[in-house]
């Protein structure tokens, strides 16, 4: 089967990805899993050579593994190459194959790496912050798109509400959303003030140093002010980072730096766990890299406490918040329970087990790279006849790539 997997047609990978990801590293670190080529090979028939065409297929959402090993594989054999599009959420999250789940972790946490200059800026920021002690990072998802999506608009001025309603109409399916109901079921992003109140209740004081990762906060300074009063030691990538970052590619570099700083911070606080890939991936990534502390507010459990406080029933507020927060797991190891996503918690699949009865779950040997290297070599020499085309394709691809850039 491996031989058929050798061609990956990745417009996305080498197109959109080139800007912020280290493509060389990606290809190299997955070499024991898949062979990645940069363009489709030329094929010759009747003495003419032409570029191989890929056959476009639309994978079903959350397709089972069997869809790929039967239908997609069959199409690949027939056409030589297939182009799967769209591609996000096209393989079910829960699949009964631990090795493939581990492959997902190899891709997400090892192969995907930002370009050297982004890693460099991020580590400069982290070193600067850490030179003064521990620091916390917060992903404030208090942005227009998220607020409009969640339908949490009552706290805004009539003009701001108009903007949100308009954005909602233009971008999301129509749905009646009642603020109070949405909030009580935990669907509203936390306001900066609420985040501050939670941290205060947990005992963080005004000396806490905080790195803020966020896009443009909706409603502006009015919402930041109460937070800033509680936690004056605030930084972001503009305040500690180099100036040149600002001008960078479509704001992606800024988000990439934010991601790395959040990954490396001592504590990470996501404030919204809905469709936010940024926070979800970070949670999974921090868990994978040694269960790094996460403070994840349980918005649903906290909502009635906030509502009580606003309506004048504020006694015992901090104690109630603490009780809710101490029931959370702070990013520690815990078995994934639906609807928790594999991307936020890859335990246990992606963690090796020294004592496991199943050899597949055991930890790899110290010299794992050598072992894999010699396996790959012997595979390549065995399949050298069949492998020839693919090798040649890779070589041609590289030449084209160099020619075109
Ligand atoms: C921090 O809080 C203490 C009292 O709790 C206060 O005396 C001090 O001025 C505050 N520091 C800042 C920087 O706000
Ligand atoms: C970063 O912080 C500075 C100074 O506190 C502030 O003026 C600026 O608006 C912040 N930038 C972002 C993107 O939040």
Coordinates of C-alpha atoms and ligand atoms in Angstrom, one line a residue:
X1 CA 0.0 0.0 0.0
X2 CA 2.8 2.3 0.8
X3 CA 3.9 2.6 -2.7
X4 CA 0.5 3.9 -3.8
X5 CA 0.7 6.6 -1.1
X6 CA 3.8 8.0 -2.6
X7 CA 2.2 10.8 -4.5
X8 CA 0.6 13.5 -2.5
X9 CA -0.8 16.2 -4.6
X10 CA -0.6 19.2 -2.4
X11 CA -1.5 22.5 -3.9
X12 CA -2.3 23.7 -0.5
X13 CA 0.9 22.5 1.1
X14 CA 3.3 24.2 -1.3
X15 CA 1.1 27.1 -2.2
X16 CA -0.5 28.6 0.9
X17 CA 1.9 26.9 3.3
X18 CA 5.0 28.3 1.8
X19 CA 4.5 31.6 3.5
X20 CA 4.9 30.6 7.1
X21 CA 5.8 26.9 7.3
X22 CA 9.1 25.2 6.8
X23 CA 8.4 23.0 3.8
X24 CA 11.8 21.3 3.7
X25 CA 11.4 20.3 7.3
X26 CA 7.9 19.0 6.6
X27 CA 9.0 16.7 3.7
X28 CA 12.1 15.5 5.6
X29 CA 10.4 14.7 8.8
X30 CA 7.7 12.6 7.2
X31 CA 10.1 10.6 5.0
X32 CA 9.6 7.4 7.0
X33 CA 5.8 7.7 6.6
X34 CA 5.1 9.0 3.1
X35 CA 7.0 10.2 0.1
X36 CA 6.1 13.7 -0.8
X37 CA 6.8 15.1 -4.3
X38 CA 6.5 18.7 -5.3
X39 CA 4.7 18.3 -8.6
X40 CA 3.1 15.5 -10.6
X41 CA 5.5 13.5 -12.8
X42 CA 5.5 13.5 -16.6
X43 CA 4.1 10.4 -18.2
X44 CA 4.8 9.1 -21.6
X45 CA 2.4 7.3 -23.8
X46 CA 2.7 6.7 -27.5
X47 CA 6.1 8.4 -27.5
X48 CA 4.7 11.6 -26.2
X49 CA 5.3 12.9 -22.7
X50 CA 2.8 15.0 -20.9
X51 CA 2.1 16.0 -17.4
X52 CA 0.1 13.5 -15.4
X53 CA -3.4 14.9 -14.6
X54 CA -5.0 14.4 -11.2
X55 CA -8.5 13.1 -10.8
X56 CA -10.6 15.3 -8.6
X57 CA -12.6 13.6 -5.8
X58 CA -14.7 15.2 -3.1
X59 CA -14.1 13.2 0.1
X60 CA -17.2 12.9 2.4
X61 CA -16.9 14.8 5.6
X62 CA -15.5 12.6 8.4
X63 CA -15.0 9.7 6.1
X64 CA -14.0 6.4 7.6
X65 CA -10.6 5.0 6.9
X66 CA -12.1 2.4 4.6
X67 CA -13.2 5.1 2.2
X68 CA -9.5 5.9 1.6
X69 CA -8.3 2.3 1.5
X70 CA -11.0 1.2 -1.0
X71 CA -12.5 3.9 -3.1
X72 CA -9.8 6.6 -3.1
X73 CA -7.1 3.9 -3.5
X74 CA -8.9 2.4 -6.5
X75 CA -9.2 5.8 -8.1
X76 CA -5.5 6.4 -7.5
X77 CA -4.7 3.2 -9.2
X78 CA -6.9 4.0 -12.2
X79 CA -5.8 7.6 -12.7
X80 CA -2.3 7.7 -11.2
X81 CA -3.0 10.7 -9.1
X82 CA -6.0 12.0 -7.2
X83 CA -6.8 15.4 -5.9
X84 CA -8.8 15.4 -2.8
X85 CA -10.7 18.6 -2.2
X86 CA -12.0 20.0 0.1
X87 CA -9.7 18.5 2.6
X88 CA -10.5 19.7 6.1
X89 CA -12.4 17.3 8.4
X90 CA -12.3 14.7 5.6
X91 CA -11.1 11.8 7.8
X92 CA -13.0 11.0 10.9
X93 CA -11.3 12.1 14.1
X94 CA -11.9 8.8 16.0
X95 CA -10.5 6.1 13.9
X96 CA -9.6 2.6 15.1
X97 CA -6.0 2.7 14.1
X98 CA -3.6 4.0 16.7
X99 CA -0.7 4.1 14.3
X100 CA -2.6 6.5 12.0
X101 CA -3.5 8.6 14.9
X102 CA 0.1 8.8 15.8
X103 CA 0.8 9.8 12.2
X104 CA -1.5 12.8 12.8
X105 CA 0.6 13.7 15.8
X106 CA 3.8 13.4 13.8
X107 CA 2.3 15.7 11.2
X108 CA 0.8 18.3 13.7
X109 CA 3.5 18.4 16.3
X110 CA 6.7 17.4 14.5
X111 CA 6.5 18.0 10.7
X112 CA 4.6 21.2 10.7
X113 CA 7.0 23.8 11.9
X114 CA 7.1 27.5 11.2
X115 CA 9.9 29.0 9.1
X116 CA 13.2 29.8 10.9
X117 CA 12.6 33.5 11.1
X118 CA 9.3 33.0 12.8
X119 CA 10.9 30.6 15.3
X120 CA 13.6 33.1 15.9
X121 CA 11.3 36.0 16.6
X122 CA 9.2 33.8 18.9
X123 CA 12.1 32.6 20.9
X124 CA 13.4 36.1 21.3
X125 CA 10.1 37.2 22.7
X126 CA 9.9 34.2 25.0
X127 CA 13.4 34.8 26.3
X128 CA 12.7 38.5 26.9
X129 CA 9.6 37.6 28.8
X130 CA 11.1 34.7 30.7
X131 CA 14.1 36.8 31.7
X132 CA 11.8 38.5 34.2
X133 CA 10.1 35.3 35.4
X134 CA 7.1 33.2 34.6
X135 CA 4.5 34.4 32.3
X136 CA 1.0 33.5 31.2
X137 CA -0.5 33.7 27.7
X138 CA -4.1 34.4 27.0
X139 CA -5.9 33.9 23.7
X140 CA -8.6 36.5 23.8
X141 CA -11.1 35.5 21.1
X142 CA -13.2 38.6 21.6
X143 CA -13.3 39.4 17.9
X144 CA -16.0 40.5 15.5
X145 CA -16.4 37.2 13.6
X146 CA -16.6 35.2 16.8
X147 CA -19.0 37.4 18.5
X148 CA -21.2 37.6 15.4
X149 CA -21.0 33.8 15.1
X150 CA -21.9 33.2 18.7
X151 CA -24.7 35.8 18.6
X152 CA -23.6 37.4 21.8
X153 CA -24.4 41.0 21.0
X154 CA -26.4 42.6 23.9
X155 CA -23.4 44.0 25.7
X156 CA -22.6 46.3 22.8
X157 CA -23.8 49.7 21.7
X158 CA -26.5 49.9 19.1
X159 CA -24.0 50.9 16.5
X160 CA -21.7 47.9 17.3
X161 CA -24.7 45.6 17.4
X162 CA -25.6 46.8 13.9
X163 CA -22.1 45.8 12.7
X164 CA -22.3 42.4 14.3
X165 CA -25.8 41.7 13.0
X166 CA -24.7 42.7 9.5
X167 CA -21.6 40.5 9.7
X168 CA -23.7 37.6 10.9
X169 CA -26.2 38.0 8.1
X170 CA -23.5 38.0 5.5
X171 CA -21.5 35.1 6.8
X172 CA -23.5 32.6 8.8
X173 CA -26.8 30.7 8.5
X174 CA -29.8 32.5 9.9
X175 CA -30.7 31.4 13.4
X176 CA -32.6 33.0 16.2
X177 CA -30.1 33.7 19.0
X178 CA -31.1 35.0 22.4
X179 CA -28.1 36.5 24.2
X180 CA -29.2 35.4 27.7
X181 CA -29.8 31.8 26.6
X182 CA -26.6 31.6 24.6
X183 CA -24.6 32.9 27.5
X184 CA -26.2 30.5 30.0
X185 CA -25.2 27.5 27.9
X186 CA -21.6 28.8 27.6
X187 CA -21.7 29.8 24.0
X188 CA -20.5 33.4 24.4
X189 CA -16.8 34.2 24.3
X190 CA -15.6 35.5 27.7
X191 CA -15.2 39.2 27.9
X192 CA -11.7 40.4 28.9
X193 CA -13.2 41.5 32.3
X194 CA -14.6 38.0 32.9
X195 CA -11.2 36.5 32.1
X196 CA -9.7 38.9 34.6
X197 CA -12.2 38.1 37.3
X198 CA -11.6 34.3 36.9
X199 CA -7.8 34.8 37.2
X200 CA -8.2 37.1 40.2
X201 CA -10.5 34.6 41.9
X202 CA -7.8 31.9 41.4
X203 CA -5.3 34.0 43.2
X204 CA -3.3 35.7 40.4
X205 CA -2.5 39.2 41.5
X206 CA -1.6 42.4 39.6
X207 CA 2.1 41.4 39.4
X208 CA 1.1 38.6 37.0
X209 CA 2.8 39.0 33.6
X210 CA 0.5 38.3 30.7
X211 CA 1.1 37.9 26.9
X212 CA -2.0 38.6 25.0
X213 CA -2.6 36.8 21.7
X214 CA -5.5 38.2 19.8
X215 CA -6.7 39.8 16.7
X216 CA -8.5 43.1 16.9
X217 CA -10.6 43.2 20.0
X218 CA -14.2 44.2 19.2
X219 CA -15.5 47.2 21.1
X220 CA -11.9 48.3 21.7
X221 CA -10.4 49.8 24.8
X222 CA -13.7 50.0 26.7
X223 CA -13.6 46.2 27.1
X224 CA -9.8 46.1 27.8
X225 CA -9.8 48.7 30.5
X226 CA -11.2 46.7 33.4
X227 CA -8.8 43.9 32.5
X228 CA -5.8 46.2 32.3
X229 CA -6.7 47.6 35.7
X230 CA -6.6 44.1 37.2
X231 CA -3.5 43.0 35.3
X232 CA -1.3 46.0 34.3
X233 CA 1.7 43.9 33.1
X234 CA 0.4 43.2 29.6
X235 CA 2.4 42.5 26.5
X236 CA 1.7 41.5 22.9
X237 CA 3.7 40.8 19.9
X238 CA 3.9 44.5 19.0
X239 CA 5.0 45.6 22.4
X240 CA 7.8 43.0 22.9
X241 CA 8.4 41.8 19.3
X242 CA 10.5 43.4 16.6
X243 CA 8.9 46.2 14.5
X244 CA 9.3 44.4 11.2
X245 CA 6.8 41.8 12.2
X246 CA 3.9 44.2 11.7
X247 CA 4.5 44.5 7.9
X248 CA 4.6 40.7 7.4
X249 CA 2.5 38.5 5.2
X250 CA -1.2 39.0 5.7
X251 CA -1.0 39.0 9.4
X252 CA -0.2 35.3 9.3
X253 CA 3.3 35.8 10.7
X254 CA 1.9 37.6 13.7
X255 CA -0.5 34.8 14.4
X256 CA 2.3 32.3 14.0
X257 CA 4.5 34.1 16.5
X258 CA 1.5 34.3 18.9
X259 CA 1.0 30.6 18.5
X260 CA 4.7 29.9 19.4
X261 CA 4.7 32.2 22.4
X262 CA 1.5 30.6 23.7
X263 CA 2.9 27.2 23.2
X264 CA 6.0 28.1 25.2
X265 CA 4.4 30.1 28.0
X266 CA 4.2 28.7 31.5
X267 CA 0.4 28.9 31.5
X268 CA -2.0 29.1 28.6
X269 CA -5.6 30.4 28.9
X270 CA -8.0 29.8 26.0
X271 CA -11.1 31.9 26.3
X272 CA -13.2 30.2 23.7
X273 CA -13.1 26.6 22.6
X274 CA -15.7 26.7 19.8
X275 CA -14.5 26.8 16.2
X276 CA -11.1 28.3 17.1
X277 CA -8.4 26.2 15.5
X278 CA -5.8 28.4 17.2
X279 CA -6.8 27.6 20.7
X280 CA -7.8 24.0 20.0
X281 CA -4.5 23.2 18.4
X282 CA -2.6 24.9 21.1
X283 CA -4.3 22.9 23.8
X284 CA -3.5 19.6 22.0
X285 CA 0.1 20.8 21.3
X286 CA 0.7 21.8 24.9
X287 CA -0.7 18.5 26.2
X288 CA 1.5 16.6 23.8
X289 CA 4.6 18.5 24.9
X290 CA 4.4 17.3 28.4
X291 CA 1.0 18.4 29.8
X292 CA 1.9 22.1 30.0
X293 CA -0.5 23.9 32.3
X294 CA -3.8 25.2 30.7
X295 CA -6.4 27.2 32.5
X296 CA -9.6 26.4 30.6
X297 CA -12.6 28.2 31.9
X298 CA -15.8 26.1 32.0
X299 CA -18.0 28.8 30.5
X300 CA -21.2 27.0 31.0
X301 CA -20.6 26.4 34.7
X302 CA -19.3 30.0 35.2
X303 CA -22.2 31.7 33.3
X304 CA -24.8 31.6 36.2
X305 CA -22.1 32.9 38.6
X306 CA -21.4 35.9 36.4
X307 CA -25.1 36.6 35.8
X308 CA -25.7 36.5 39.6
X309 CA -22.9 39.0 40.1
X310 CA -24.3 41.4 37.5
X311 CA -27.7 41.2 39.0
X312 CA -26.5 42.1 42.5
X313 CA -26.0 38.6 43.9
X314 CA -22.2 38.8 44.1
X315 CA -21.6 37.4 47.5
X316 CA -19.3 34.4 47.5
X317 CA -18.4 35.1 43.9
X318 CA -14.7 34.3 44.1
X319 CA -15.3 31.1 46.1
X320 CA -17.9 29.9 43.5
X321 CA -15.5 30.6 40.6
X322 CA -12.8 28.7 42.4
X323 CA -15.0 25.7 42.9
X324 CA -15.8 25.6 39.2
X325 CA -12.2 26.1 38.2
X326 CA -10.7 23.5 40.5
X327 CA -12.9 20.8 38.9
X328 CA -11.1 21.4 35.5
X329 CA -8.0 19.3 34.7
X330 CA -5.4 22.1 34.0
X331 CA -4.1 20.3 30.9
X332 CA -3.1 17.2 32.8
X333 CA -3.4 13.7 31.3
X334 CA -6.9 12.6 31.0
X335 CA -8.8 10.2 28.8
X336 CA -10.5 11.9 25.9
X337 CA -14.2 11.8 26.3
X338 CA -16.5 12.9 23.5
X339 CA -17.1 15.6 22.4
X340 CA -13.5 16.3 23.2
X341 CA -11.5 16.4 20.1
X342 CA -8.4 14.3 19.2
X343 CA -6.8 17.6 18.2
X344 CA -7.1 18.9 21.7
X345 CA -6.2 15.7 23.4
X346 CA -4.2 13.0 21.7
X347 CA -3.8 11.0 24.9
X348 CA -3.4 8.0 25.0
X349 CA -2.7 7.2 21.3
X350 CA 0.2 9.6 20.9
X351 CA 2.0 8.6 24.1
X352 CA 4.2 5.5 24.2
X353 CA 3.8 3.1 27.0
X354 CA 7.0 1.6 28.5
X355 CA 5.1 -1.4 30.0
X356 CA 2.6 -2.0 27.3
X357 CA 1.6 -5.6 26.4
X358 CA 0.9 -4.5 22.8
X359 CA 4.3 -4.0 21.1
X360 CA 2.8 -1.3 18.9
X361 CA 2.2 0.9 22.0
X362 CA 5.7 0.5 23.4
X363 CA 8.2 3.4 23.3
X364 CA 10.5 3.4 20.3
X365 CA 14.2 2.4 20.8
X366 CA 16.8 5.1 21.5
X367 CA 18.2 4.9 17.9
X368 CA 14.8 5.1 16.3
X369 CA 16.0 7.3 13.4
X370 CA 18.8 4.8 12.5
X371 CA 16.3 1.9 12.6
X372 CA 13.9 3.8 10.4
X373 CA 16.6 4.9 8.1
X374 CA 17.8 1.4 7.4
X375 CA 14.3 0.2 6.9
X376 CA 13.6 2.9 4.3
X377 CA 16.8 2.0 2.5
X378 CA 16.1 -1.6 2.3
X379 CA 12.6 -0.9 1.1
X380 CA 13.9 1.4 -1.5
X381 CA 16.4 -1.1 -2.9
X382 CA 13.8 -3.9 -2.9
X383 CA 11.3 -1.8 -4.7
X384 CA 13.8 0.0 -6.9
X385 CA 12.1 -1.0 -10.1
X386 CA 8.7 0.2 -9.1
X387 CA 10.2 3.0 -7.2
X388 CA 12.1 4.4 -10.1
X389 CA 9.2 6.4 -11.5
X390 CA 8.4 8.1 -8.3
X391 CA 12.1 8.9 -7.7
X392 CA 12.3 10.4 -11.1
X393 CA 9.2 12.3 -10.4
X394 CA 10.6 13.8 -7.3
X395 CA 13.7 14.8 -9.1
X396 CA 11.8 16.4 -12.0
X397 CA 9.6 18.1 -9.5
X398 CA 12.5 19.7 -7.8
X399 CA 14.0 21.0 -11.0
X400 CA 10.7 22.6 -11.9
X401 CA 10.3 24.1 -8.5
X402 CA 13.7 25.7 -8.7
X403 CA 13.1 26.9 -12.2
X404 CA 9.8 28.5 -11.3
X405 CA 10.9 30.4 -8.2
Ligands
LIG1 C1 -1.0 46.0 43.0 O1 -1.9 45.9 44.1 C2 -1.5 46.4 45.3 C3 -2.5 46.2 46.4 O2 -3.2 45.0 46.2 C4 -1.2 47.9 45.1 O3 -0.7 48.4 46.3 C5 -0.3 48.2 44.0 O4 -0.1 49.6 43.7 C6 -0.8 47.5 42.7 N1 0.2 47.6 41.7 C7 0.0 48.1 40.5 C8 1.1 48.1 39.5 O5 -1.2 48.4 40.1
LIG2 C1 -0.3 45.8 21.8 O1 0.0 46.5 22.9 C2 0.1 47.9 22.6 C3 0.6 48.6 23.9 O2 -0.1 48.1 25.0 C4 -1.2 48.4 22.1 O3 -1.1 49.8 21.8 C5 -1.6 47.7 20.9 O4 -2.8 48.1 20.4 C6 -1.6 46.2 21.1 N1 -1.7 45.5 19.8 C7 -2.6 44.6 19.6 C8 -2.6 43.9 18.3 O5 -3.3 44.2 20.5

